[in-house]
PDB file of C-alpha atoms in Angstrom:
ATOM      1  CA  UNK A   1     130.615 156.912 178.645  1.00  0.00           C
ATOM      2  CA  UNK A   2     127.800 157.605 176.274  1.00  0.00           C
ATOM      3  CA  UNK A   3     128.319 156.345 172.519  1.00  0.00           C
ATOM      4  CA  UNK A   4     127.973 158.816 169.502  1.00  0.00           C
ATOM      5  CA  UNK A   5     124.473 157.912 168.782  1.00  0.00           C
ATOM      6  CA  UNK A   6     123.393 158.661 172.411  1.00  0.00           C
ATOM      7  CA  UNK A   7     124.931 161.848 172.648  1.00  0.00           C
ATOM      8  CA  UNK A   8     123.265 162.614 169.351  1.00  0.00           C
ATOM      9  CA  UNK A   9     119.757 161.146 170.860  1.00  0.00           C
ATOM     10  CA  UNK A  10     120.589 163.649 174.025  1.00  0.00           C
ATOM     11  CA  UNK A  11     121.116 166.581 171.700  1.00  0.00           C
ATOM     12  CA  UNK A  12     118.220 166.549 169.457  1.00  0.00           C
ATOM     13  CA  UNK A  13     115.862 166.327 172.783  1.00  0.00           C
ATOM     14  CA  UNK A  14     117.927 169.093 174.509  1.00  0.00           C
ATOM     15  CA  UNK A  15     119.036 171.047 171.606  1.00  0.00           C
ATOM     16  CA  UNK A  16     115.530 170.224 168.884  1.00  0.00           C
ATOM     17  CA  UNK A  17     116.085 174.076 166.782  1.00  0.00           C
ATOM     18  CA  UNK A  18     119.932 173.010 166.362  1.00  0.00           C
ATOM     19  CA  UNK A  19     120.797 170.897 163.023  1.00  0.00           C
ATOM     20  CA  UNK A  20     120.869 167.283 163.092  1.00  0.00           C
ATOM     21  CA  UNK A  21     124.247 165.819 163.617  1.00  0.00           C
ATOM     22  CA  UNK A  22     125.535 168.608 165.394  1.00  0.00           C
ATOM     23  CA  UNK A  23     127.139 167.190 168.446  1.00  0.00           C
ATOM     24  CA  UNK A  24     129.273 169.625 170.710  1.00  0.00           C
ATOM     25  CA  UNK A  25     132.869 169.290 170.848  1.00  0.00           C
ATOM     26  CA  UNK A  26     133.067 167.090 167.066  1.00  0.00           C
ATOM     27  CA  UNK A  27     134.033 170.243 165.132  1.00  0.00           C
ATOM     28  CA  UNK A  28     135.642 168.591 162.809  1.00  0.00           C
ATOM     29  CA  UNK A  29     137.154 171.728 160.989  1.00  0.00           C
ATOM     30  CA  UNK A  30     139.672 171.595 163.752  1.00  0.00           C
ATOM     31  CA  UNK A  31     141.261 168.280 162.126  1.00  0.00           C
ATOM     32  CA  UNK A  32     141.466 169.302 159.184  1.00  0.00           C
ATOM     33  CA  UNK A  33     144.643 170.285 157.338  1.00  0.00           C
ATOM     34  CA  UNK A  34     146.148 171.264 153.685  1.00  0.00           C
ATOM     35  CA  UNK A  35     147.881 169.261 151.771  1.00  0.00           C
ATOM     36  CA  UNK A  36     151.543 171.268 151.780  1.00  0.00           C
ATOM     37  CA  UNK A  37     153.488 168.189 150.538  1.00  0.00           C
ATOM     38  CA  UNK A  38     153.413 169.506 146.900  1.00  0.00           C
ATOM     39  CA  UNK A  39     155.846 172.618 148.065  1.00  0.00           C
ATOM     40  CA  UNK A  40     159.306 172.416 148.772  1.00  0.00           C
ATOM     41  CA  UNK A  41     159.619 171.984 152.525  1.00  0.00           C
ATOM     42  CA  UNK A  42     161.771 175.095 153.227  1.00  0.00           C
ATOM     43  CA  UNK A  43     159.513 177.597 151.175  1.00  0.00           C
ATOM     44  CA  UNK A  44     156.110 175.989 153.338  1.00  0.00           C
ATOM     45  CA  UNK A  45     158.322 176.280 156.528  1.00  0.00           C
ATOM     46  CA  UNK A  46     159.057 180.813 155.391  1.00  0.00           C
ATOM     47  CA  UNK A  47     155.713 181.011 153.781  1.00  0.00           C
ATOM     48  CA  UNK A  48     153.915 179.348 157.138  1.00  0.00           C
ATOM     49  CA  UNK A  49     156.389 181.532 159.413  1.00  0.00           C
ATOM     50  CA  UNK A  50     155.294 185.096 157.591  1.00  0.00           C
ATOM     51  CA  UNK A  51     151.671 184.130 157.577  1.00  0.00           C
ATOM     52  CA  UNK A  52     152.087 183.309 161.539  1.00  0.00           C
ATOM     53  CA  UNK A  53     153.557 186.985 161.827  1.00  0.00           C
ATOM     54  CA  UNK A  54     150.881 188.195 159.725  1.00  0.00           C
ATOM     55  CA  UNK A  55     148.225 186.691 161.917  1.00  0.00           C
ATOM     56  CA  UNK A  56     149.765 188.550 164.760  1.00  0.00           C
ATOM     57  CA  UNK A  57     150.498 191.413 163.663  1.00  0.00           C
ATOM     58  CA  UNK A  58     146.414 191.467 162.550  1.00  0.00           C
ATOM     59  CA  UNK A  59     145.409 190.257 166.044  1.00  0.00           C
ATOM     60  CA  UNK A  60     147.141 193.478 167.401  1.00  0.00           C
ATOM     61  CA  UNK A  61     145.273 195.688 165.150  1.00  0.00           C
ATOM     62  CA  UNK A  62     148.406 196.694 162.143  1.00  0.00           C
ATOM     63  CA  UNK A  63     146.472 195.694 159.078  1.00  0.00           C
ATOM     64  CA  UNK A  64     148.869 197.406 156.734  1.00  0.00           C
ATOM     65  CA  UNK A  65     152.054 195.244 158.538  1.00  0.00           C
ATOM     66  CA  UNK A  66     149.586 191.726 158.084  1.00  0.00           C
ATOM     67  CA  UNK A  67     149.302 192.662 154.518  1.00  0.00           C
ATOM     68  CA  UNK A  68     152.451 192.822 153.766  1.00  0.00           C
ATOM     69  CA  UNK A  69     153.117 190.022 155.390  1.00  0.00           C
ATOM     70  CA  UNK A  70     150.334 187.671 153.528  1.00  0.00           C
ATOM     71  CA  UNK A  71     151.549 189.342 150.470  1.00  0.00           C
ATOM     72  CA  UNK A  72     155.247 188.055 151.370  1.00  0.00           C
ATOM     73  CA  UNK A  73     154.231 184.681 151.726  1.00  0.00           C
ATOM     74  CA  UNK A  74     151.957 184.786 148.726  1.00  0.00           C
ATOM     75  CA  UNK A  75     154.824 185.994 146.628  1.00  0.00           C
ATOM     76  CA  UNK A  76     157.213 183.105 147.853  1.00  0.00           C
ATOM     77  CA  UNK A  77     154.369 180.344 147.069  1.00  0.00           C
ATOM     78  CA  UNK A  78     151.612 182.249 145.163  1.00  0.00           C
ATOM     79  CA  UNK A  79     150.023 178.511 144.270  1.00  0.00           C
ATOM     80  CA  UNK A  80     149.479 177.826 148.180  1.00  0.00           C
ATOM     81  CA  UNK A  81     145.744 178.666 149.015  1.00  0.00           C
ATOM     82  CA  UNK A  82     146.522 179.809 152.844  1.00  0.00           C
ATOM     83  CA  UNK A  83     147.896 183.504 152.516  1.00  0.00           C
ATOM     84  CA  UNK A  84     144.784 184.028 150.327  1.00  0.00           C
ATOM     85  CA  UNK A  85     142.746 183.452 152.977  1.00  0.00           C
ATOM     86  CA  UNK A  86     144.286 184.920 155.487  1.00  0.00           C
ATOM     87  CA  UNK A  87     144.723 188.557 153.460  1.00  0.00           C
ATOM     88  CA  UNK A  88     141.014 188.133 152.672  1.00  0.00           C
ATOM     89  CA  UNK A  89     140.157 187.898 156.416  1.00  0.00           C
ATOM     90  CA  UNK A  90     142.650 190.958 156.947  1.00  0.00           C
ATOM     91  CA  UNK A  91     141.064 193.300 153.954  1.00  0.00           C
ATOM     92  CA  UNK A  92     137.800 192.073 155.083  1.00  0.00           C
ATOM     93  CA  UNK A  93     138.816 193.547 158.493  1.00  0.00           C
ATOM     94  CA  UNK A  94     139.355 196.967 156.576  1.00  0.00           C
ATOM     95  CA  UNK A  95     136.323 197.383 155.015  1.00  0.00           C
ATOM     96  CA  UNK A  96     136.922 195.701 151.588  1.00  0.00           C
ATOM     97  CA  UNK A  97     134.182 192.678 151.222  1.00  0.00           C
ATOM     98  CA  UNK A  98     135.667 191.639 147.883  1.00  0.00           C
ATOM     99  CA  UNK A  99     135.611 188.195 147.408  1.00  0.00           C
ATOM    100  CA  UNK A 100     138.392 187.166 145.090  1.00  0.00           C
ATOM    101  CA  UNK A 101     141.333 186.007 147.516  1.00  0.00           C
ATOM    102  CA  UNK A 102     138.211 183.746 148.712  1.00  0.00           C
ATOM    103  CA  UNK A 103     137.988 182.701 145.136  1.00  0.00           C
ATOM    104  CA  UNK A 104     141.874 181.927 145.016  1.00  0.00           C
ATOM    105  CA  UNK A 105     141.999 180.284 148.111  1.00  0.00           C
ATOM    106  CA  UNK A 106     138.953 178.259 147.707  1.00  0.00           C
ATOM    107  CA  UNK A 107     140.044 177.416 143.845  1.00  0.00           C
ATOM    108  CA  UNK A 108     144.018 176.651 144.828  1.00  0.00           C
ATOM    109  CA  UNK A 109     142.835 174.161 147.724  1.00  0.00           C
ATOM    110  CA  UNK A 110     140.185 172.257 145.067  1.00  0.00           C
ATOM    111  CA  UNK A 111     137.405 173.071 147.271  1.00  0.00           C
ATOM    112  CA  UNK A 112     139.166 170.929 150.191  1.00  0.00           C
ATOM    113  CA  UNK A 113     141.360 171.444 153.421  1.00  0.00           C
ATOM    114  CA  UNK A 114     141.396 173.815 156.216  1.00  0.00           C
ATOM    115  CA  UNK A 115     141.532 176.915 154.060  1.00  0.00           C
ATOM    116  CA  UNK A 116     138.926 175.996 151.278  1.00  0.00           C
ATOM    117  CA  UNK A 117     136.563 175.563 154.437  1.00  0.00           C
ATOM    118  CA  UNK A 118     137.598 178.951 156.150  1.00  0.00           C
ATOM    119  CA  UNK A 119     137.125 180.711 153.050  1.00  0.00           C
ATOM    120  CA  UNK A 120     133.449 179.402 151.933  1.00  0.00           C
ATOM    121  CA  UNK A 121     132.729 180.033 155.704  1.00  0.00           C
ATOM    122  CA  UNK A 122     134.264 183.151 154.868  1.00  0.00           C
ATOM    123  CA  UNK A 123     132.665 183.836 151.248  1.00  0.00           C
ATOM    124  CA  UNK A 124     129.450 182.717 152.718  1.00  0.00           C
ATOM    125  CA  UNK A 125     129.247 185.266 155.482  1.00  0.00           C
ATOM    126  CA  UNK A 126     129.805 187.629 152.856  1.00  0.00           C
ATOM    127  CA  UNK A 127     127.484 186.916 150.296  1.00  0.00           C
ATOM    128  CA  UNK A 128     124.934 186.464 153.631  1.00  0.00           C
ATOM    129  CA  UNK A 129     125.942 190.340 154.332  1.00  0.00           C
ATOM    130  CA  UNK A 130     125.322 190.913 150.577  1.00  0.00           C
ATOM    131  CA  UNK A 131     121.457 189.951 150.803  1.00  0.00           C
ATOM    132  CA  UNK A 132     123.002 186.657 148.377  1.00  0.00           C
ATOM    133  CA  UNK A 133     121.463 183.930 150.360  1.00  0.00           C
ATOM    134  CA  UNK A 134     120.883 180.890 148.121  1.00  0.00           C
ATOM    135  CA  UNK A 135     124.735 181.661 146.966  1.00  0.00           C
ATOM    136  CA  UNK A 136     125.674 181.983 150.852  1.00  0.00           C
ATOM    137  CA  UNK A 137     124.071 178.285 151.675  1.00  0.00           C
ATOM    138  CA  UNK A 138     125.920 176.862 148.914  1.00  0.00           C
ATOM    139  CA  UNK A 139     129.015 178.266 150.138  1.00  0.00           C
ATOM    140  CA  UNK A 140     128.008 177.335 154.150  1.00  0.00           C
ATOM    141  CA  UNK A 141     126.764 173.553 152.604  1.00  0.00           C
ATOM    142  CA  UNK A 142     129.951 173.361 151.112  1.00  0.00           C
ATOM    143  CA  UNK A 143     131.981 173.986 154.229  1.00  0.00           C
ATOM    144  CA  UNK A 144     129.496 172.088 156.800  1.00  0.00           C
ATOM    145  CA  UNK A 145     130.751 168.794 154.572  1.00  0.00           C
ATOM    146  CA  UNK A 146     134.750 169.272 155.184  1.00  0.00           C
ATOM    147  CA  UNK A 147     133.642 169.529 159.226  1.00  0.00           C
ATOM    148  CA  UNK A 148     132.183 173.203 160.043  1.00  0.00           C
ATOM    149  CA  UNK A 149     129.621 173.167 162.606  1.00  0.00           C
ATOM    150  CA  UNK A 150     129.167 176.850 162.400  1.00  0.00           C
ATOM    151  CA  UNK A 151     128.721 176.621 158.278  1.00  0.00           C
ATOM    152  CA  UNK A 152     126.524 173.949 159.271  1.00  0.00           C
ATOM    153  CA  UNK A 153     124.303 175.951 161.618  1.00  0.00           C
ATOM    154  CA  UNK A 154     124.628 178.923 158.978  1.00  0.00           C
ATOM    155  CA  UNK A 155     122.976 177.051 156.393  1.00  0.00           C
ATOM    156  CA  UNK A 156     120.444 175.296 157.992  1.00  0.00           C
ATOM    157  CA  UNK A 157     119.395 178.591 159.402  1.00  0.00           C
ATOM    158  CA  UNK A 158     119.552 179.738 155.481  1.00  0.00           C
ATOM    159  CA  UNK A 159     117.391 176.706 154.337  1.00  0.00           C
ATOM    160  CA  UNK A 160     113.326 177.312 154.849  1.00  0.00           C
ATOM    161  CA  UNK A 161     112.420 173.672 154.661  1.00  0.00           C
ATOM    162  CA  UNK A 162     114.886 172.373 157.195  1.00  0.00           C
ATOM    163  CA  UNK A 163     114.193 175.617 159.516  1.00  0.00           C
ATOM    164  CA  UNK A 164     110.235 174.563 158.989  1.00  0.00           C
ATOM    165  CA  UNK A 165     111.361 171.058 160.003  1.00  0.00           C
ATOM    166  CA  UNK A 166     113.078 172.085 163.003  1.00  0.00           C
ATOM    167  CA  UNK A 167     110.068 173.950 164.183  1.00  0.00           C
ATOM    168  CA  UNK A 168     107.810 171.122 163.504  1.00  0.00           C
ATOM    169  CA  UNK A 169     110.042 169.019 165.595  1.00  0.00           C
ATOM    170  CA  UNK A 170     110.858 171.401 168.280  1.00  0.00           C
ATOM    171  CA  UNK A 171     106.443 171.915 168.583  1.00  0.00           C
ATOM    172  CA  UNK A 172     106.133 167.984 168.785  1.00  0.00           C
ATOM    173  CA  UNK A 173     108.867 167.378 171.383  1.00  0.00           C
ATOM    174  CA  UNK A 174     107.421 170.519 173.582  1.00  0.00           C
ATOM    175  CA  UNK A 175     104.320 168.342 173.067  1.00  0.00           C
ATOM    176  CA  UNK A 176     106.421 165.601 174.584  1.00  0.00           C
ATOM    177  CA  UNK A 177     107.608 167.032 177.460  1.00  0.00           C
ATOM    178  CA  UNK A 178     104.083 168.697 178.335  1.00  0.00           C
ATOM    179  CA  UNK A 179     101.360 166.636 177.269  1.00  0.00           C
ATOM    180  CA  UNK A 180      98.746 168.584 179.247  1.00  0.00           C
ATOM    181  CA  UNK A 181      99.939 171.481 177.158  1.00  0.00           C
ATOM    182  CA  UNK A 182      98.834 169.478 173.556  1.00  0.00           C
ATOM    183  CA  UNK A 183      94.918 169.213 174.958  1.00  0.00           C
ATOM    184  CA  UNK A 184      94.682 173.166 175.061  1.00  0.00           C
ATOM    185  CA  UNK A 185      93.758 175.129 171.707  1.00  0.00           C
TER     186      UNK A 185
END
């Protein structure tokens, strides 16, 4: 079995355009959780319940019934940065790129957790949409640290001097690979 460091070794020679440190299958956004032990149990276990039903009832394509169910459990625990993110991603679905359930979420969580990182991922891809790019790599920075490879891709691809970087690597491994190639003009 190959340690971490080879495996990051083996991707930067068969992956040199993709960010360093990115190694498949360590997303580490999938390990990461909110920190519900400030709420009374019962209320988290309702609030968690309604946003489930609001996620499916999204995934089936009735925005107006996910709403209302975000806006339930937002009602019930209004201080819980989740259902913010989760109505965000619904209204986003509906045309409306407004940003300030992103805000909520990401300023309820402190900036940490499973839904501050889906909602700068989320903000991000937004202000990206917007033409704000500088904003946008903040926001994809921000949620590459808590574990996001895709943030992480987003803002390397959203930083000039890394994307320069990557070139100049990816030209000197080609060089590498095909040294008769480096004598030609």
């Amino acid at each position: 079995m190959a340690s971490a460091h080879d495996r990051a070794v083996l991707q930067v020679i068969f992956n040199p355009t993709s960010p360093f440190g990115d190694i498949p299958g360590l997303n580490q956004e999938d390990e990461l959780t909110d920190d519900d032990s400030v709420f009374e149990s019962e209320l988290v276990k309702q609030v968690k319940d309604l946003e489930l039903q609001g996620v499916s009832a999204a995934e089936s394509g009735d925005l107006p019934a996910a709403l209302q169910h975000f806006n339930q459990a937002i009602q019930i625990l209004p201080q819980r940065a989740s259902a913010y993110n989760n109505r965000a991603q619904t209204k986003r679905l509906q045309g409306d790129t407004k940003v300030e359930d992103l805000e909520r979420a990401i300023s309820l969580s402190g900036g940490i957790g499973r839904s501050a990182c889906q909602a700068l991922v989320q903000r991000g891809l937004l202000l990206k949409l917007s033409g704000r790019d500088e904003e946008a790599r903040v926001d994809f920075e921000k949620a590459a640290a808590l574990g996001s490879e895709f943030a992480r891709q987003q803002a390397v691809i959203l930083n000039p001097y890394a994307a320069l970087c990557n070139r100049m690597l990816s030209e000197v491994i080609n060089k590498l690979r095909n040294p008769e190639m480096s004598d030609m003009p």
